[in-house]
Coordinates of C-alpha atoms in Angstrom, one line a residue:
Q3 CA -0.6 -0.7 -2.2
V4 CA -2.2 -0.8 0.9
Q5 CA -5.5 0.6 1.8
L6 CA -7.4 0.9 5.1
Q7 CA -11.1 1.6 5.9
E8 CA -12.5 2.4 9.1
S9 CA -15.8 1.3 10.1
G10 CA -18.1 1.9 13.5
P11 CA -20.7 3.8 14.9
G12 CA -20.7 7.6 14.5
L13 CA -22.6 8.2 17.8
V14 CA -21.6 7.0 21.4
K15 CA -23.4 7.6 24.5
P16 CA -20.9 9.0 27.6
S17 CA -19.4 6.2 29.7
Q18 CA -20.0 3.6 26.9
T19 CA -17.1 1.8 25.0
L20 CA -16.3 3.3 21.4
S21 CA -15.5 0.2 19.1
L22 CA -13.9 0.8 15.6
T23 CA -12.8 -1.6 13.0
C24 CA -10.3 -1.0 10.4
T25 CA -10.4 -3.3 7.4
V26 CA -6.7 -3.7 5.4
S27 CA -6.9 -4.6 1.7
G28 CA -3.5 -5.0 -0.6
G29 CA -1.6 -6.3 2.1
S30 CA -1.7 -8.5 5.3
I31 CA -1.8 -7.5 8.9
T32 CA 0.8 -9.9 9.6
T33 CA 3.6 -9.1 7.1
S34 CA 6.8 -8.4 8.8
S35 CA 7.6 -5.1 10.0
Y36 CA 4.2 -3.5 9.6
Y37 CA 2.5 -1.3 12.5
W38 CA -1.0 -0.5 12.5
S39 CA -2.2 2.4 14.4
W40 CA -5.4 4.4 15.6
I41 CA -4.8 8.1 15.4
R42 CA -7.7 10.7 16.0
Q43 CA -8.3 14.2 15.3
P44 CA -10.4 16.2 17.8
P45 CA -12.4 19.4 16.5
G46 CA -10.0 22.2 16.2
K47 CA -6.9 20.4 17.6
G48 CA -4.0 18.4 16.0
L49 CA -3.5 14.8 15.6
E50 CA -3.3 12.3 18.4
W51 CA -2.0 9.0 18.1
I52 CA -3.7 6.5 20.3
G53 CA -1.8 3.2 20.1
Y54 CA -0.7 0.5 17.6
I55 CA -0.7 -3.5 17.0
A56 CA 2.1 -4.6 15.5
Y57 CA 2.7 -7.4 12.6
S58 CA 3.7 -9.8 15.6
G59 CA 0.5 -8.9 17.5
S60 CA 2.4 -6.8 20.4
T61 CA 0.5 -3.5 21.0
Y62 CA 1.6 -0.3 22.5
Y63 CA -0.5 2.5 23.7
S64 CA -0.5 6.3 24.5
P65 CA 0.2 6.7 28.2
S66 CA -2.6 9.2 28.4
L67 CA -5.1 7.0 26.8
E68 CA -3.5 3.4 27.9
S69 CA -5.9 2.7 30.8
R70 CA -9.0 2.8 28.3
T71 CA -7.7 1.5 25.5
S72 CA -7.2 -1.6 23.7
I73 CA -6.4 -2.8 20.3
S74 CA -6.9 -6.3 19.0
R75 CA -6.8 -8.0 15.8
D76 CA -8.6 -10.7 13.3
T77 CA -6.2 -12.0 11.1
S78 CA -8.6 -14.2 9.2
K79 CA -10.4 -11.0 8.2
N80 CA -7.4 -8.9 7.9
Q81 CA -8.8 -6.5 10.4
F82 CA -7.8 -4.5 13.5
T83 CA -10.2 -3.1 16.3
L84 CA -10.0 -0.1 18.7
Q85 CA -11.9 0.1 21.7
L86 CA -12.0 2.8 24.0
S87 CA -13.8 2.8 27.2
S88 CA -15.2 5.1 29.5
V89 CA -15.8 7.7 26.6
T90 CA -16.6 11.4 27.2
P91 CA -17.6 14.2 25.2
E92 CA -13.7 14.9 24.9
D93 CA -13.2 11.8 22.8
T94 CA -15.2 13.4 19.9
A95 CA -12.9 13.1 17.1
V96 CA -12.4 11.9 13.6
Y97 CA -10.8 8.6 14.0
Y98 CA -8.2 7.3 11.6
C99 CA -6.6 3.9 11.1
A100 CA -3.1 4.3 9.6
A101 CA 0.0 2.1 9.0
K102 CA 3.9 2.4 8.4
Y103 CA 6.9 0.1 7.7
F104 CA 9.8 -0.7 9.8
R105 CA 9.4 0.8 13.1
G106 CA 6.5 1.6 15.3
S107 CA 6.0 5.1 16.0
Y108 CA 3.7 7.5 18.1
D109 CA 4.5 10.3 15.6
P110 CA 1.4 10.7 13.1
G111 CA 3.7 12.3 10.6
E112 CA 5.6 9.1 10.1
Y113 CA 2.6 7.0 8.8
D114 CA 2.6 6.2 5.3
Y115 CA -1.0 4.9 4.7
W116 CA -4.2 6.1 5.9
G117 CA -7.9 5.7 6.2
Q118 CA -10.3 8.4 5.1
G119 CA -11.4 8.6 8.7
T120 CA -14.6 8.5 10.5
Q121 CA -16.6 10.9 12.7
V122 CA -17.3 9.8 16.3
T123 CA -19.4 12.1 18.4
V124 CA -20.0 11.1 22.1
S125 CA -23.1 12.5 23.2
S126 CA -26.1 11.5 25.2

């Protein structure tokens, strides 16, 4: 059973870079046909897909966030990381890492495995 755990600062100042790490257990992030995503939920709003890194290492980002987003991985630690630059208070949200098998997707409803989420607040 794949398990995911988010970690990172809960408070980020405006204009800085948000950085979160997802640690995966119960499976390897290089296992064929798995896709590893970051998804967020701002207060009072629905889930928003941010981007994914595939088992191959290729990445794909939401067009609305692409200019500020980078997802990378450390295969030796079985982790993948989100960096979101130039944050504003509108980036305040609960951030989740999630995984699915077979095909990458921008639809949060298609993801099978989820971390418990971590609150990130952007404020000075």
